[in-house]
Coordinates of C-alpha atoms in Angstrom, one line a residue:
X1 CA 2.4 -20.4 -2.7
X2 CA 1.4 -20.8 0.8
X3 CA -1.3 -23.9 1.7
X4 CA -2.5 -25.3 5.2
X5 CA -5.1 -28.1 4.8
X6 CA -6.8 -28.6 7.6
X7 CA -3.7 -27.9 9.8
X8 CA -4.2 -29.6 13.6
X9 CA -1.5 -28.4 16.4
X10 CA -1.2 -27.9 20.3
X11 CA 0.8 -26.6 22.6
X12 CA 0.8 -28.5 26.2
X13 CA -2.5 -30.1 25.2
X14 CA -4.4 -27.1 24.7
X15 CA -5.2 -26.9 21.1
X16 CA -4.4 -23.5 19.1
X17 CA -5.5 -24.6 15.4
X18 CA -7.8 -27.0 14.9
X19 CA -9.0 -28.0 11.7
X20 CA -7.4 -25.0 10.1
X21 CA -7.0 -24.3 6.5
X22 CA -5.4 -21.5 4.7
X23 CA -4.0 -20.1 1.7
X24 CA -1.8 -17.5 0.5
X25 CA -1.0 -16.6 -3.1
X26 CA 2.7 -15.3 -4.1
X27 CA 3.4 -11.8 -3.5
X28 CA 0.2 -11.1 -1.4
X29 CA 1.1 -9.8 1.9
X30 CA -0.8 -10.3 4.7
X31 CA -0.9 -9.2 8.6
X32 CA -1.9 -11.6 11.3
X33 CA -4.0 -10.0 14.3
X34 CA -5.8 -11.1 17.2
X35 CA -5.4 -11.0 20.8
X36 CA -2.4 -12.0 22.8
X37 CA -2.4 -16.3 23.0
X38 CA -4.3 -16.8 19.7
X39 CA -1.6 -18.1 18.1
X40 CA -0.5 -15.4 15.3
X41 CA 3.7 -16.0 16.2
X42 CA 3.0 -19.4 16.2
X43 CA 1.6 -20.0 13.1
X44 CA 4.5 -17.6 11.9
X45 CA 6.9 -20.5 13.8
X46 CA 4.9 -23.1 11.7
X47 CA 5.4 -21.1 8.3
X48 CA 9.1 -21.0 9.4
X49 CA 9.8 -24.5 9.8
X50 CA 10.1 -23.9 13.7
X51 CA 7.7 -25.8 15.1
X52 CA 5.4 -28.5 13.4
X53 CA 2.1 -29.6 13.2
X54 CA 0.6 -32.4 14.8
X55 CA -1.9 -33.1 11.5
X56 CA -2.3 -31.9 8.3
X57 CA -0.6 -30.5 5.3
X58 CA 1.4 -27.3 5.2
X59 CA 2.9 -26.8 1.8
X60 CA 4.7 -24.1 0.3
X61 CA 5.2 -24.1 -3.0
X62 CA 4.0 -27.3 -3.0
X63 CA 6.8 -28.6 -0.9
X64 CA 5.8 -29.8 2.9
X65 CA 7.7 -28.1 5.4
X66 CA 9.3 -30.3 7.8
X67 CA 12.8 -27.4 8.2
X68 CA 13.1 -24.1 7.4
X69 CA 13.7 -23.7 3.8
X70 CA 16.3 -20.9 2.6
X71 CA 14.0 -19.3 0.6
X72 CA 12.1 -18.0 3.6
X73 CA 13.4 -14.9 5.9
X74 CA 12.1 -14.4 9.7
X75 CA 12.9 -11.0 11.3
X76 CA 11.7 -10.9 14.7
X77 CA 11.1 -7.7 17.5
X78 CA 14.5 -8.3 18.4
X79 CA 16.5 -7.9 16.0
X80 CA 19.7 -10.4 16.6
X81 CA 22.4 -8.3 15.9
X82 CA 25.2 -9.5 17.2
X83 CA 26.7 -6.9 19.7
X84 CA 30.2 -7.7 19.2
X85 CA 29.9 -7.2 15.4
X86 CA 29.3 -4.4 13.2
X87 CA 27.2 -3.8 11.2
X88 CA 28.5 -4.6 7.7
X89 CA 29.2 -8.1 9.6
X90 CA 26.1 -8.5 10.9
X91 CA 24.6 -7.9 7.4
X92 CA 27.0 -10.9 5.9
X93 CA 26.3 -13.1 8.9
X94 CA 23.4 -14.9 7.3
X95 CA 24.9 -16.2 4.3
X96 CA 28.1 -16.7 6.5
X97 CA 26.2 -19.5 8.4
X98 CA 24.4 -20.5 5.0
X99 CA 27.3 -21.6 3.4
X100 CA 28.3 -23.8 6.3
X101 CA 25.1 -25.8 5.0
X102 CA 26.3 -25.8 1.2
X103 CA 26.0 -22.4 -0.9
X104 CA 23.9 -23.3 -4.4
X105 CA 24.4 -20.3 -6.0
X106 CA 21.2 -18.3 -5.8
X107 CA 20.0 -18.4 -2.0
X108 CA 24.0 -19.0 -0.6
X109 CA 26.1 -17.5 -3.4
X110 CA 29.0 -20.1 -4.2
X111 CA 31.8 -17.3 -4.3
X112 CA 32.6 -15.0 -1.1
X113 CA 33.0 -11.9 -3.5
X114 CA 29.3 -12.2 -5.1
X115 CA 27.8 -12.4 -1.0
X116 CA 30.1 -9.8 -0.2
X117 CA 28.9 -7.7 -3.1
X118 CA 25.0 -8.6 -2.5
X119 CA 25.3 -7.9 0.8
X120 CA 26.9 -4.2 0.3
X121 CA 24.2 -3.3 -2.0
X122 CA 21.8 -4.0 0.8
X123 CA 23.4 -1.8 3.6
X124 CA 23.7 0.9 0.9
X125 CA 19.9 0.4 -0.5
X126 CA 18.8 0.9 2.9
X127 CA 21.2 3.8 3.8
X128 CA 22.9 2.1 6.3
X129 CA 26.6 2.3 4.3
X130 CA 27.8 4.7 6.3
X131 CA 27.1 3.3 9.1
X132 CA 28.9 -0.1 8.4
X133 CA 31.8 0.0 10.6
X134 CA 29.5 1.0 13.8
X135 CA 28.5 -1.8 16.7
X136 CA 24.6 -2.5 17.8
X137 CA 25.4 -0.1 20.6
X138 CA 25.8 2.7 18.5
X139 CA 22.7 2.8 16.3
X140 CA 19.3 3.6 17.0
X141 CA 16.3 1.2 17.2
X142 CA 15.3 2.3 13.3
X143 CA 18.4 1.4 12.1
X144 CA 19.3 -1.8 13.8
X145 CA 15.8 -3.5 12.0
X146 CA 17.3 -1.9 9.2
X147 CA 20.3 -4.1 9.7
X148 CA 18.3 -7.0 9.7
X149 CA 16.2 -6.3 7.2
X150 CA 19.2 -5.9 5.0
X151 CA 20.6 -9.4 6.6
X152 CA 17.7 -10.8 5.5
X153 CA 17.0 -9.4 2.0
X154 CA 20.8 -10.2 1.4
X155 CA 19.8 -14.4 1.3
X156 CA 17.8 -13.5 -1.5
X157 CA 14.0 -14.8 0.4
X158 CA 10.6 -15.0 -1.9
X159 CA 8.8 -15.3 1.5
X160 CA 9.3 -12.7 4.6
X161 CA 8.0 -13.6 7.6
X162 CA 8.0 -10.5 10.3
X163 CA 6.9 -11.1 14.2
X164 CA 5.6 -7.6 15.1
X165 CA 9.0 -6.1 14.0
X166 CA 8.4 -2.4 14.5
X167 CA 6.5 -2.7 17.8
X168 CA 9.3 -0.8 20.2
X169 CA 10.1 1.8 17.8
X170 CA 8.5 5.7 18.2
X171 CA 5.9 6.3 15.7
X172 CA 8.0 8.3 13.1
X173 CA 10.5 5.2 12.9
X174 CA 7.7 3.1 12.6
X175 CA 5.8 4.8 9.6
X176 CA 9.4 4.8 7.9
X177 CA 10.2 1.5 8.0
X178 CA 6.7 0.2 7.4
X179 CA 6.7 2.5 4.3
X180 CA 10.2 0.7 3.4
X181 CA 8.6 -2.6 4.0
X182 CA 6.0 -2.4 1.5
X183 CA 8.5 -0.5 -1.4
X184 CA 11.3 -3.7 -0.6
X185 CA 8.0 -6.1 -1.2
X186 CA 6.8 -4.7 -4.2
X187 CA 10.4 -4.3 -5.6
X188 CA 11.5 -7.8 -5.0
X189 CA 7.7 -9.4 -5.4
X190 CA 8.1 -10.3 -2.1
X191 CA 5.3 -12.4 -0.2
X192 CA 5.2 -11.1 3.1
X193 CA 3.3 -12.9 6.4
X194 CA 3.6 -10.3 9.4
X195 CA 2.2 -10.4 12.8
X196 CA 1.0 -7.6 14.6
X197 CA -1.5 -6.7 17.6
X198 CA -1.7 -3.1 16.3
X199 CA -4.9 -3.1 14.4
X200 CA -3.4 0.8 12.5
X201 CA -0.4 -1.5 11.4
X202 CA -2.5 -4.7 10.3
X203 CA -4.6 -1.9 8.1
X204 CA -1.7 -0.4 6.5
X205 CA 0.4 -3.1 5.8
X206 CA -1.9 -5.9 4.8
X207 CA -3.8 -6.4 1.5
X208 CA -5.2 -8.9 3.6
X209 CA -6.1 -9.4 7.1
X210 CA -6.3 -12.7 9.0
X211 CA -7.8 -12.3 12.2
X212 CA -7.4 -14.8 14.7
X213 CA -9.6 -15.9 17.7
X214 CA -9.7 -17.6 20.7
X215 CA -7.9 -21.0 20.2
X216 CA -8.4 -23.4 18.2
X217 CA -9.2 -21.2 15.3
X218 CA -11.7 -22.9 13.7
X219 CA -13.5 -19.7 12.5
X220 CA -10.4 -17.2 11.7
X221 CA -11.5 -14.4 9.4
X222 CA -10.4 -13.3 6.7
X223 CA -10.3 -9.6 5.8
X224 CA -9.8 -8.0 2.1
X225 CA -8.1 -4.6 1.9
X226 CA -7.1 -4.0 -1.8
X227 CA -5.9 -0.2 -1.0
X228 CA -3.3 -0.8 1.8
X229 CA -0.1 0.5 0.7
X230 CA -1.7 3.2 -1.4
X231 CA 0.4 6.7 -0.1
X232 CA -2.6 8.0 0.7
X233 CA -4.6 5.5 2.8
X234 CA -3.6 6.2 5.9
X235 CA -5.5 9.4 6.1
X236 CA -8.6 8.4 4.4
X237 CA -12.3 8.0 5.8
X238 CA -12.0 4.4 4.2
X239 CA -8.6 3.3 6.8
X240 CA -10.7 4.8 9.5
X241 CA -13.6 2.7 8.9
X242 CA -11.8 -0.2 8.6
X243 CA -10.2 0.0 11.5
X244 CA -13.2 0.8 13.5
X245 CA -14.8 -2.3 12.0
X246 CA -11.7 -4.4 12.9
X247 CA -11.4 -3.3 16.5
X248 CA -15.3 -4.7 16.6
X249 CA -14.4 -8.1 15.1
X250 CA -12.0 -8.2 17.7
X251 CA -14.1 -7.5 20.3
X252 CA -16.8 -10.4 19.4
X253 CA -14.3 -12.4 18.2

């Protein structure tokens, strides 16, 4: 789905890939770690149409990226809820702004009553119905990523990008809605790219790891871990080992 051939790009002269190449299959999900500056959000920004390389190829589905494409959904730390609208409204907002670009029918429904409907089944899936009519304000952290989770789910993506999403919220909230994440992927065969400096996080959510280095990247590892997502990983001797062995790589790296 996903291919970077020897991807080159660099920020104020200082070069953060270099050479890089990369390839992700559909509905694999992977979690990008490394240390703070190695450039995990900002090959999310590339994937995203964002920012843009200054050599190489990056392709998804076989189509270079040179915008962001509508099959591909970013949710960020911050959510980007609009405080002056509810929830329900914030949930509709993306394909509110979509159809100002032209609605086609799958990724902007052509008729307001099929994107009002699509996006109603989201709040409800994620149990946030009955909380529709309340502001940012008046929701916690959990619930406000569930709002844009459901924003984003509602545009109908194949790709989910996340940039450390869960990162402010307690540790209960977080389990939850990592737990959430990876039932919404494998319901919807989602392929999902998500950064993280928690190296816990990159072991539950990611069947596979890239781990990033010191810029530019020319020897980013790559990290198999077939049983993330399994109910009960997180509590094996296996989760613990591979953390231990990550936090090493990250070390030398």
């Amino acid at each position: 789905m996903i291919f970077l051939n020897s991807l080159n790009f660099s920020y104020n002269d200082t070069p953060i890939f270099q050479n890089f190449t990369w390839r992700v299959q559909r509905g694999e999900r992977w979690t990008l770690l490394g240390a703070s500056g190695c450039g995990k959000t900002t090959l999310l920004y590339l994937l995203a149409g964002l920012c843009f390389a200054d050599s190489g190829k990056l392709l998804i589905d076989g189509d270079e990226i040179m915008r962001p494409r509508p099959q591909t959904g970013l949710i960020l730390q911050e959510y980007g809820l609009l405080p002056w609208a509810t929830v329900e409204e914030n949930v509709h907002l993306g394909a509110r702004i979509r159809s100002l670009y032209g609605a086609d029918g799958v990724h902007a429904p052509s008729h307001e009553t099929r994107a009002t409907r699509n996006a109603g089944a989201w709040l409800e899936r994620l149990g946030l119905d009955t909380l529709s009519a309340k502001y940012p304000s008046q929701i916690s952290g959990g619930q406000g990523q569930r709002t844009a989770i459901a924003r984003t789910l509602s545009l109908n993506p194949d790709l989910l990008l996340m940039d450390e999403p869960f990162s402010s919220l307690d540790a209960l909230t977080r389990a939850d809605l990592q737990n959430l994440t990876l039932e919404l992927c494998a319901e919807e065969n989602l392929t999902l790219i998500m950064v993280t400096h928690a190296i816990e996080e990159a072991a539950i959510m990611g069947n596979k790891i890239l781990l990033l280095g010191n810029p530019p990247n020319e020897n980013a590892q790559i990290i198999e871990n077939p049983r993330a997502g399994e109910s009960d990983y997180r509590d094996s001797e296996e989760f613990s080992e591979l953390c231990h062995d990550l936090r090493q790589r990250m070390e030398r790296a």
